[in-house]
């Protein structure tokens, strides 16, 4: 017997007495239904992975080799989808512990290194990252389903391949996932961001939309060319944005009037023409918002706090350089657009930049501020490729985080006028509120999903109540409507048809007078059943939290820093004038915002974890008093699972191979039991 088989047998023996409810449920489903034997074709793997698999398969068996392949593919796709090393390492560690894999890894910002059999084999991958909440959630669920034993490794690998091909994505998701359908998102996000975040007016929104479309076309063209051409993306996007925005500023009537008379009055009053002219900062920042990767600043701080210094510092510096390239490109485009435009002394791009004036109070006390923010959020969710049927989850998180941040900042800003405590506090509270709301939504969705699927497959009779009937019909009608409107999947409707068919087959199977000896489904219906199995896994909290963090992070702040470095002096003021922009103040704002947001996330996760712990203890005490041992263990396992869900959110997951003498790791290894009965306590003491 191989080490993997021994490890799995021991794990099965340890967990035999008390299995989580979902595990028992799907073991029964797989017992009743005869699944076709699926085999993953290893010949589809890259040459290096196939060679390593061959060596592992020869020494330790097929399953061990395939688990390594699955682990590596999971890491690559999770890294591509969210680029959060802490959370990816958590998933990999769970797979390693479950299947006793002798495997280590180094997850950098772009380069990934995988070692197996104590470094006997080492594979490298360079993985550029992009936003993809759907794949982030799908690949996480597949991994959890494999760890829980609800699918085998062949099914897991095949499901990954199907997800990659879009077989588990709705038609609407396929449309905005890739070009050319993705082009509709660029102008909408640029226009709404220019107004809601960067003090732009409606004219600025219109110009930003044109700039956004131009930037999207540039990215589309370079993606078609591929290869080394993609290295030019940031500089070309910046130049095109600067050129288009600058041309609008130069040739619009108000812009021309501002260029003819850009100098403010002695009292600092800006000319009416410059006030009415397009606001270049809002246009540029709104357009380039798509490309800033502002979440990298906060993630970098999280990694530094968690001890992953190399990755955190590299990420922070890398995104700072990327933002500078975008800002430099926009400045060069503006230089070309306004060359020779001033009637007097030619102040060039710096003159146009400082002459354009933004209306800082344009959205203040406006009834449409929240609707406009929600519109911006919808375009952000499209950028993140979140399935449309899940938009409501993320929109709630985005709105709560934004409103809490906005309200606290407005209240504290009236008092703290000479420090940054209002900014820091509003960011921390807003981020923490977003985490807590995201956690509550995931709990609600998980409970609702478990009810829907257990009722769908008729495995829990306690759900057969009038209220249960009503709720199930409501969910079923919603799924059908989603499909017919093009935002749902065909498999969601197929599952409803499968419910009736499975119920009838089970009756026939239990009837001794009926010739049926097993339950089998055609391949398409079997795929729908496997999709239901994978779908029972808890949704990943970050898939709905990350878009909210994206709208809170300071990508635009560092862009302002670089624009201030490029246009370091306002030509219309004296060098010693107090109205000159201080580069130090911009950089300090960047550190205040990024660090406070990271700390807010940590506080939010900690509060949510404490809340789960307290609620879990309460339920466990109740079940223990009622002497309901089965429910006690189920509740204990469920709450422990929710507690474990926090690992990797803001901490480095523990590995037994880490330094055992480290005091930090000794604290991590401390008791994690949520519910300890008196009998269990005495047993431990004995």
XYZ file of C-alpha atoms in Angstrom:
686
model
C 0.000 0.000 0.000
C 1.386 3.433 -0.965
C 1.946 6.234 1.550
C -0.926 8.134 -0.020
C -3.302 5.223 0.488
C -2.146 4.788 4.104
C -2.616 8.495 4.774
C -6.094 8.505 3.266
C -7.065 5.374 5.209
C -5.953 6.938 8.483
C -7.803 10.131 7.685
C -10.932 8.151 6.875
C -10.674 6.161 10.119
C -10.214 9.323 12.198
C -13.243 10.978 10.643
C -15.505 7.935 10.445
C -17.347 8.644 13.672
C -18.324 12.216 12.802
C -18.484 13.437 9.232
C -19.649 16.940 8.276
C -23.227 16.980 7.053
C -22.269 17.859 3.472
C -19.781 14.950 3.332
C -22.371 12.413 4.543
C -24.900 13.813 2.115
C -22.737 13.456 -0.962
C -21.407 10.077 0.031
C -25.038 8.961 -0.077
C -25.539 10.610 -3.464
C -22.472 8.888 -4.894
C -23.653 5.594 -3.337
C -27.056 5.799 -5.015
C -25.835 7.043 -8.398
C -23.448 5.041 -10.550
C -21.012 7.497 -12.096
C -19.187 6.710 -15.295
C -15.465 6.168 -14.944
C -13.716 9.369 -15.983
C -10.046 9.499 -16.806
C -8.002 12.640 -17.127
C -5.777 12.547 -20.200
C -2.246 13.258 -18.986
C -1.110 13.605 -22.593
C -2.746 17.046 -22.639
C -0.246 18.280 -20.034
C 2.838 20.347 -20.908
C 5.977 18.295 -21.474
C 7.648 19.097 -18.147
C 4.531 18.310 -16.100
C 4.019 15.072 -18.022
C 7.615 13.988 -17.349
C 7.333 14.675 -13.612
C 3.960 12.922 -13.492
C 5.499 9.876 -15.153
C 8.204 9.615 -12.505
C 5.743 10.100 -9.638
C 3.246 7.647 -11.101
C 5.953 4.997 -11.457
C 7.171 5.394 -7.856
C 4.014 6.194 -5.891
C 1.050 5.403 -8.088
C -1.313 7.247 -10.406
C -3.252 9.133 -7.743
C -0.165 10.648 -6.115
C 1.084 11.913 -9.474
C -2.314 13.362 -10.382
C -2.634 15.100 -6.996
C 0.652 16.873 -7.716
C -0.642 17.937 -11.128
C -3.903 19.145 -9.592
C -2.093 21.092 -6.872
C 0.153 22.832 -9.362
C -2.669 23.701 -11.734
C -4.760 24.994 -8.860
C -1.930 27.265 -7.720
C -1.353 28.626 -11.217
C -5.007 29.433 -11.873
C -5.673 30.882 -8.419
C -2.561 33.019 -8.774
C -3.720 34.197 -12.187
C -7.210 34.952 -10.899
C -6.451 36.887 -7.702
C -2.663 36.950 -7.146
C -3.029 36.598 -3.371
C -0.157 34.424 -2.211
C -1.455 34.095 1.364
C -4.777 32.603 0.305
C -3.301 30.447 -2.453
C -0.772 29.004 0.006
C -3.637 28.185 2.367
C -5.413 26.127 -0.297
C -2.203 24.352 -1.294
C -1.399 23.549 2.328
C -4.812 21.950 2.811
C -4.252 19.738 -0.231
C -0.753 18.856 0.968
C -1.961 17.911 4.451
C -4.948 15.920 3.186
C -3.010 13.752 0.738
C 0.351 13.686 2.536
C 2.127 15.334 -0.365
C 5.884 15.802 -0.019
C 5.714 19.132 -1.775
C 6.862 22.733 -1.251
C 6.435 25.933 -3.241
C 7.560 29.522 -3.587
C 4.810 31.880 -4.757
C 6.224 35.169 -5.972
C 4.422 38.081 -7.570
C 4.819 36.615 -11.060
C 7.103 33.583 -10.783
C 5.955 30.359 -9.127
C 8.233 27.473 -8.123
C 6.949 23.979 -7.239
C 9.066 21.230 -5.688
C 8.027 17.653 -4.986
C 9.787 14.767 -3.273
C 12.100 16.980 -1.212
C 13.179 18.961 -4.224
C 13.779 15.946 -6.436
C 11.645 17.593 -9.091
C 11.212 21.336 -9.534
C 8.968 23.158 -11.987
C 8.788 26.887 -12.679
C 5.940 28.985 -14.020
C 5.669 32.677 -14.851
C 2.032 33.666 -14.400
C 0.767 37.184 -15.197
C -2.293 38.031 -13.171
C -5.635 39.554 -13.979
C -8.914 40.029 -12.135
C -11.152 36.955 -12.269
C -13.565 36.460 -9.378
C -15.415 33.655 -11.177
C -12.363 31.440 -11.714
C -11.117 32.377 -8.257
C -14.301 30.970 -6.764
C -14.570 27.936 -9.081
C -11.009 26.705 -8.575
C -11.321 27.189 -4.825
C -14.526 25.136 -4.752
C -12.983 22.351 -6.847
C -10.087 22.103 -4.413
C -12.415 21.998 -1.409
C -14.580 19.313 -3.047
C -11.506 17.154 -3.634
C -10.254 17.673 -0.074
C -13.672 16.681 1.332
C -13.669 13.528 -0.789
C -16.777 14.521 -2.738
C -15.050 14.145 -6.111
C -12.001 12.160 -7.161
C -8.843 13.608 -8.665
C -9.800 12.674 -12.235
C -13.126 14.501 -11.896
C -11.371 17.474 -10.314
C -8.849 17.791 -13.147
C -11.542 17.387 -15.805
C -13.708 20.005 -14.067
C -10.754 22.412 -14.091
C -10.307 21.880 -17.808
C -14.021 22.407 -18.454
C -14.021 25.611 -16.387
C -11.042 26.888 -18.360
C -12.967 26.287 -21.578
C -15.972 28.223 -20.265
C -18.259 25.206 -19.953
C -19.378 26.310 -16.468
C -19.800 29.985 -17.365
C -23.053 31.647 -18.453
C -23.307 33.146 -21.947
C -23.297 36.650 -20.500
C -20.112 35.846 -18.618
C -18.449 34.557 -21.776
C -19.387 37.784 -23.569
C -17.662 40.136 -21.111
C -14.867 37.729 -20.191
C -12.860 38.332 -23.348
C -12.615 40.781 -26.241
C -14.419 42.188 -28.132
C -17.366 42.030 -25.692
C -15.138 43.300 -22.900
C -14.807 46.662 -24.683
C -18.186 47.820 -23.348
C -16.753 47.998 -19.818
C -13.885 50.443 -20.436
C -15.872 53.612 -21.249
C -18.451 52.987 -18.519
C -15.880 52.504 -15.777
C -13.775 55.459 -16.939
C -16.769 57.813 -17.021
C -18.195 56.852 -13.636
C -14.808 56.772 -11.880
C -13.929 60.232 -13.227
C -16.985 61.709 -11.503
C -17.446 59.646 -8.339
C -13.781 59.430 -7.300
C -11.858 62.225 -9.022
C -14.065 65.345 -8.828
C -15.027 65.339 -12.498
C -18.141 66.897 -13.992
C -20.447 65.444 -16.647
C -18.299 66.804 -19.478
C -15.314 65.043 -17.925
C -17.304 61.809 -17.775
C -18.021 62.024 -21.488
C -14.383 62.649 -22.408
C -13.234 59.898 -20.029
C -15.611 57.471 -21.758
C -13.969 58.227 -25.122
C -10.511 57.850 -23.559
C -11.604 54.591 -21.938
C -12.783 53.164 -25.246
C -9.489 54.191 -26.871
C -7.522 52.522 -24.067
C -9.623 49.369 -24.425
C -8.967 49.252 -28.167
C -5.245 49.543 -27.514
C -5.342 46.582 -25.115
C -7.505 44.610 -27.559
C -5.076 45.245 -30.404
C -2.023 44.274 -28.357
C -3.745 41.114 -27.096
C -4.395 40.117 -30.708
C -0.737 40.674 -31.595
C 0.417 38.896 -28.438
C 3.989 38.020 -27.563
C 6.361 40.832 -26.691
C 3.875 43.449 -27.898
C 1.997 43.206 -24.594
C 5.014 44.755 -22.820
C 4.051 48.040 -24.501
C 0.546 48.036 -23.019
C 1.037 50.501 -20.163
C 3.038 53.094 -22.057
C 0.752 52.985 -25.123
C -2.424 53.157 -23.016
C -0.968 56.144 -21.169
C 0.028 57.963 -24.361
C -3.331 57.376 -26.051
C -5.214 58.507 -22.938
C -3.089 61.639 -22.603
C -3.385 62.436 -26.290
C -7.164 62.018 -26.559
C -7.882 63.902 -23.327
C -5.423 66.648 -24.250
C -6.981 67.144 -27.692
C -10.424 67.549 -26.151
C -9.024 70.090 -23.707
C -7.252 72.006 -26.473
C -10.036 72.237 -29.039
C -13.172 72.569 -26.902
C -14.272 76.249 -26.632
C -13.818 76.456 -22.860
C -10.473 74.734 -23.119
C -9.282 77.161 -25.760
C -10.384 80.110 -23.628
C -8.527 78.645 -20.652
C -5.359 78.216 -22.709
C -5.638 81.845 -23.856
C -5.948 83.116 -20.281
C -4.723 80.437 -17.831
C -3.170 82.704 -15.197
C -5.267 83.038 -11.983
C -6.034 86.415 -10.444
C -3.834 87.840 -7.706
C -6.202 86.493 -5.064
C -5.904 83.032 -6.566
C -9.302 83.035 -8.291
C -9.272 80.779 -11.352
C -10.768 82.115 -14.548
C -14.327 81.064 -15.393
C -13.112 79.504 -18.640
C -10.707 77.206 -16.788
C -13.456 76.202 -14.355
C -15.709 75.219 -17.259
C -12.887 73.521 -19.192
C -12.365 69.750 -18.950
C -10.606 68.546 -15.802
C -7.576 66.635 -17.033
C -6.727 64.924 -13.704
C -10.215 63.431 -13.381
C -10.205 62.294 -17.025
C -6.791 60.662 -16.830
C -7.224 59.068 -13.426
C -10.719 57.812 -14.270
C -9.478 56.228 -17.498
C -6.307 54.708 -16.078
C -8.155 53.375 -13.006
C -8.657 50.112 -14.917
C -4.886 49.628 -15.253
C -3.632 50.794 -11.846
C -3.975 47.458 -9.961
C -4.517 49.474 -6.818
C -5.353 46.394 -4.733
C -1.700 45.376 -5.035
C -0.752 48.162 -2.611
C -3.029 46.806 0.100
C -2.164 43.160 -0.575
C 1.503 44.078 -0.427
C 1.014 45.630 3.011
C -0.926 42.542 4.155
C 1.919 40.290 3.020
C 4.509 42.455 4.779
C 2.489 42.381 8.018
C 2.081 38.587 7.700
C 5.849 38.134 7.291
C 6.036 37.558 3.525
C 8.455 40.480 3.149
C 9.998 39.590 -0.209
C 6.656 39.165 -1.959
C 5.042 42.163 -0.262
C 7.870 44.600 -0.992
C 8.253 43.336 -4.554
C 4.540 43.736 -5.187
C 4.468 47.246 -3.700
C 7.453 48.431 -5.742
C 6.266 46.702 -8.898
C 2.839 48.331 -8.921
C 4.432 51.706 -8.116
C 6.622 51.416 -11.221
C 3.678 50.244 -13.327
C 1.669 53.278 -12.207
C 4.584 55.586 -13.069
C 4.745 54.164 -16.593
C 1.026 54.866 -17.070
C 1.402 58.397 -15.679
C 4.461 59.110 -17.813
C 2.641 57.903 -20.913
C -0.339 60.162 -20.190
C 2.016 63.108 -19.646
C 3.739 62.475 -22.977
C 0.368 62.277 -24.709
C -0.669 65.581 -23.147
C 2.624 67.142 -24.235
C 1.914 66.183 -27.845
C -1.714 67.342 -27.688
C -1.072 70.862 -26.337
C 2.239 71.628 -28.036
C 2.131 75.284 -29.119
C -1.384 75.769 -27.722
C -0.641 78.687 -25.362
C -0.955 82.129 -26.918
C 1.654 83.626 -24.604
C 4.654 81.873 -23.154
C 4.316 78.185 -23.954
C 3.864 76.425 -20.636
C 3.459 73.046 -22.336
C 1.884 70.040 -20.615
C 2.506 71.441 -17.121
C 0.539 74.564 -17.966
C -2.426 72.585 -19.284
C -2.340 70.235 -16.294
C -2.371 73.010 -13.705
C -4.759 75.259 -15.674
C -7.509 72.625 -15.780
C -9.691 72.855 -12.688
C -11.780 70.134 -11.044
C -14.999 70.722 -9.110
C -14.269 69.069 -5.781
C -17.859 69.424 -4.549
C -19.589 68.170 -7.699
C -21.010 65.015 -6.049
C -21.507 66.440 -2.557
C -25.130 66.257 -1.358
C -26.350 65.032 -4.744
C -29.157 62.473 -4.804
C -27.470 60.603 -7.643
C -24.177 60.011 -5.808
C -25.090 56.504 -4.623
C -26.732 55.416 -7.932
C -23.637 56.636 -9.774
C -21.381 54.731 -7.386
C -23.439 51.568 -7.927
C -23.151 52.057 -11.692
C -19.391 52.337 -11.280
C -19.459 49.191 -9.142
C -21.281 47.255 -11.874
C -18.524 48.064 -14.366
C -15.913 47.072 -11.779
C -17.650 43.708 -11.302
C -17.530 43.258 -15.058
C -13.800 43.937 -14.962
C -13.522 41.304 -12.228
C -15.504 38.835 -14.371
C -17.917 38.079 -11.547
C -21.005 36.161 -12.808
C -23.901 38.590 -13.255
C -26.218 36.461 -11.100
C -23.838 37.100 -8.199
C -23.629 40.883 -8.646
C -26.051 41.553 -5.800
C -23.675 39.979 -3.288
C -20.705 42.126 -4.241
C -22.801 45.290 -4.699
C -23.976 45.100 -1.091
C -20.385 44.783 0.126
C -19.203 47.612 -2.134
C -21.997 49.958 -1.068
C -21.569 49.328 2.659
C -17.787 49.764 2.540
C -18.062 52.950 0.470
C -20.824 54.539 2.532
C -19.108 53.776 5.839
C -15.844 55.188 4.537
C -17.557 58.262 3.052
C -19.656 59.011 6.134
C -16.819 58.628 8.650
C -14.531 60.774 6.509
C -17.152 63.518 6.193
C -17.806 63.573 9.943
C -14.180 63.432 11.059
C -12.978 65.762 8.304
C -14.717 68.636 10.052
C -12.521 68.115 13.121
C -9.219 66.671 11.939
C -8.154 69.360 9.486
C -4.435 69.272 10.279
C -3.755 65.538 10.290
C -4.585 62.381 8.348
C -6.475 60.630 11.124
C -9.791 61.208 9.374
C -8.485 59.431 6.277
C -6.911 56.582 8.248
C -9.956 56.027 10.459
C -12.473 56.127 7.601
C -10.410 53.627 5.619
C -10.017 51.243 8.529
C -13.697 51.344 9.459
C -14.833 51.083 5.828
C -12.580 48.114 5.091
C -13.570 46.342 8.314
C -17.270 46.898 7.558
C -16.784 45.456 4.077
C -15.137 42.314 5.467
C -17.867 41.718 8.045
C -20.678 42.224 5.513
C -18.921 39.953 3.002
C -18.574 37.302 5.706
C -22.252 37.492 6.630
C -23.302 37.268 2.975
C -21.112 34.209 2.409
C -22.697 32.518 5.428
C -26.185 33.304 4.144
C -25.399 32.135 0.604
C -23.761 28.945 1.878
C -26.780 28.027 4.026
C -29.186 28.843 1.191
C -27.118 26.863 -1.299
C -26.954 23.832 0.976
C -30.740 23.917 1.408
C -31.336 24.276 -2.328
C -29.095 21.390 -3.330
C -30.189 19.003 -0.578
C -33.794 19.712 -1.546
C -32.923 19.410 -5.224
C -31.608 15.888 -4.695
C -34.216 14.969 -2.031
C -31.719 13.924 0.622
C -33.087 15.683 3.695
C -36.720 15.123 4.630
C -36.699 17.923 7.235
C -36.703 20.392 4.330
C -40.109 19.134 3.155
C -42.216 21.827 4.845
C -44.558 24.434 3.406
C -41.978 27.132 4.030
C -39.334 24.918 2.459
C -41.577 24.335 -0.563
C -42.086 28.052 -1.027
C -38.400 28.884 -0.693
C -37.345 26.115 -3.066
C -39.891 27.239 -5.684
C -38.604 30.799 -5.309
C -35.003 29.717 -5.888
C -36.017 27.480 -8.784
C -37.998 30.263 -10.464
C -35.067 32.628 -10.016
C -32.657 30.159 -11.611
C -34.994 29.626 -14.564
C -35.454 33.361 -15.060
C -31.688 33.899 -14.917
C -31.163 31.319 -17.642
C -33.880 32.622 -19.945
C -32.519 36.173 -19.606
C -29.078 34.908 -20.589
C -27.322 35.499 -17.267
C -27.685 31.961 -15.917
C -26.405 28.572 -17.035
C -28.341 25.863 -18.839
C -27.162 23.352 -16.243
C -29.152 25.228 -13.587
C -32.376 24.356 -15.438
C -31.156 20.830 -16.108
C -30.690 20.302 -12.351
C -34.391 21.021 -11.786
C -35.326 18.383 -14.357
C -32.810 16.055 -12.744
C -34.634 16.390 -9.423
C -37.794 14.723 -10.717
C -35.852 12.063 -12.590
C -33.695 11.175 -9.589
C -36.713 10.948 -7.294
C -38.457 8.508 -9.637
C -35.322 6.403 -10.111
C -34.829 6.104 -6.365
C -38.381 4.814 -5.958
C -37.726 2.229 -8.662
C -34.412 1.247 -7.049
C -36.047 0.654 -3.657
C -38.960 -1.294 -5.209
C -38.047 -5.025 -5.007
C -40.435 -5.738 -7.882
C -38.754 -3.256 -10.232
C -35.896 -4.469 -12.451
C -33.770 -1.321 -11.851
C -30.494 -2.227 -10.163
C -28.607 1.074 -10.415
C -29.088 4.754 -11.172
C -27.271 6.047 -14.215
C -27.435 9.324 -16.099
C -26.282 10.378 -19.554
C -23.043 12.435 -19.626
C -24.711 15.863 -19.711
C -26.911 15.102 -16.686
C -23.981 13.529 -14.858
C -22.052 16.755 -15.456
C -24.920 18.701 -13.916
C -24.824 16.453 -10.845
C -21.064 16.949 -10.463
C -21.594 20.681 -10.866
C -24.059 20.526 -7.978
C -21.479 18.673 -5.890
C -18.778 21.276 -6.533
C -21.323 24.040 -6.029
C -22.045 22.918 -2.463
C -18.664 24.166 -1.354
C -18.615 27.471 0.490
C -18.120 30.492 -1.736
C -14.798 32.221 -1.380
C -15.164 35.408 0.620
C -12.548 37.298 -1.390
C -14.483 36.784 -4.639
C -17.065 39.341 -3.465
C -14.767 41.341 -1.169
C -11.957 42.113 -3.606
C -14.027 44.443 -5.853
C -14.939 46.532 -2.800
C -11.297 46.721 -1.732
C -10.414 47.672 -5.300
C -12.632 50.747 -5.014
C -11.132 51.733 -1.669
C -7.441 51.377 -2.523
C -4.992 54.158 -3.389
C -3.981 53.380 -6.979
C -4.940 56.930 -7.915
C -2.975 58.385 -4.990
C 0.354 57.089 -6.276
C -0.625 58.251 -9.769
C -1.078 61.738 -8.314
C 2.372 61.356 -6.768
C 3.911 60.635 -10.145
C 1.986 63.414 -11.887
C 3.218 65.757 -9.159
C 6.770 64.570 -9.806
C 6.375 65.136 -13.546
C 4.614 68.502 -13.172
C 6.437 69.409 -9.964
C 5.831 73.153 -10.212
C 2.721 75.131 -11.056
C 3.982 77.688 -13.607
C 1.259 80.143 -12.597
C 2.447 80.458 -8.975
C 5.763 81.474 -7.445
C 8.063 78.686 -6.311
C 7.558 79.549 -2.655
C 3.769 79.858 -2.945
C 1.974 77.665 -0.406
C -0.377 76.508 -3.168
C 2.435 74.515 -4.805
C 1.787 70.784 -4.442
C 3.980 69.001 -1.885
C 5.264 65.656 -3.116
C 5.880 64.611 0.472
C 2.208 65.095 1.347
C 1.100 62.945 -1.572
C 3.462 60.129 -0.604
C 2.384 60.325 3.030
C -1.232 60.065 1.865
C -0.333 56.923 -0.059
C 1.179 55.280 3.019
C -1.690 56.375 5.267
C -4.361 55.063 2.894
C -2.735 51.759 1.913
C -1.677 50.854 5.461
C -4.981 51.865 7.048
C -6.938 49.822 4.510
C -4.750 46.779 5.163
C -5.208 47.179 8.914
C -8.955 47.604 8.387
C -9.083 44.277 6.549
C -7.137 42.578 9.331
C -9.454 44.037 11.975
C -12.519 43.010 9.958
C -11.324 39.421 9.560
C -10.419 39.240 13.244
C -13.835 40.560 14.345
C -15.638 38.156 12.018
C -13.558 35.265 13.327
C -14.312 36.228 16.934
C -18.016 36.480 16.088
C -18.016 33.006 14.548
C -16.193 31.692 17.609
C -18.717 33.182 20.055
C -21.741 31.980 18.074
C -20.152 28.567 17.662
C -19.542 28.233 21.385
C -23.144 29.197 22.098
C -24.572 26.581 19.714
C -22.203 23.924 20.997
C -23.180 24.603 24.607
C -26.839 24.333 23.634
C -26.369 21.011 21.846
C -24.271 19.686 24.734
C -26.954 20.576 27.310
C -29.576 18.825 25.176
C -27.256 15.798 25.039
C -27.492 15.801 21.247
C -24.084 14.368 20.407
C -24.609 14.138 16.646
C -25.659 17.779 16.282
C -22.906 18.756 18.707
C -20.213 17.276 16.490
C -21.816 18.595 13.296
C -21.981 22.094 14.745
C -18.421 21.810 16.029
C -17.100 20.745 12.625
C -19.106 23.411 10.801
C -17.910 26.250 13.032
C -14.344 24.942 12.953
C -14.537 24.977 9.171
C -15.688 28.606 9.232
C -12.870 29.455 11.607
C -10.356 27.714 9.371
C -11.708 29.681 6.444
C -9.913 32.717 7.856
C -6.515 31.065 7.448
C -4.726 32.689 4.554
C -7.016 35.705 4.589
C -4.473 37.789 6.462
C -2.006 35.297 7.974
C 0.562 32.824 6.678
C -0.786 29.282 6.910
C 1.102 26.964 9.267
C 3.244 24.133 7.900
C 4.625 21.369 10.124
C 7.961 21.743 8.342
C 8.366 25.321 9.568
C 10.765 26.116 12.404
C 9.329 24.256 15.431
C 11.277 26.461 17.867
C 9.665 29.663 16.632
C 7.568 31.312 19.363
C 5.235 32.671 16.696
C 4.557 29.183 15.364
C 4.052 27.835 18.874
C 1.284 30.387 19.298
C -0.176 29.374 15.927
C -0.126 25.725 16.981
C -2.168 26.528 20.095
C -5.504 24.884 20.776
C -8.120 25.649 18.120
C -11.027 23.689 19.608
C -14.222 25.731 19.655
C -16.392 23.333 21.640
C -14.887 21.192 24.391
C -17.260 19.085 26.448
C -16.443 17.986 29.976
C -15.925 14.423 28.816
C -13.498 15.537 26.161
C -11.648 17.687 28.696
C -11.245 14.796 31.155
C -10.112 12.542 28.332
C -7.407 15.010 27.368
C -6.267 15.416 30.972
C -6.058 11.680 31.331
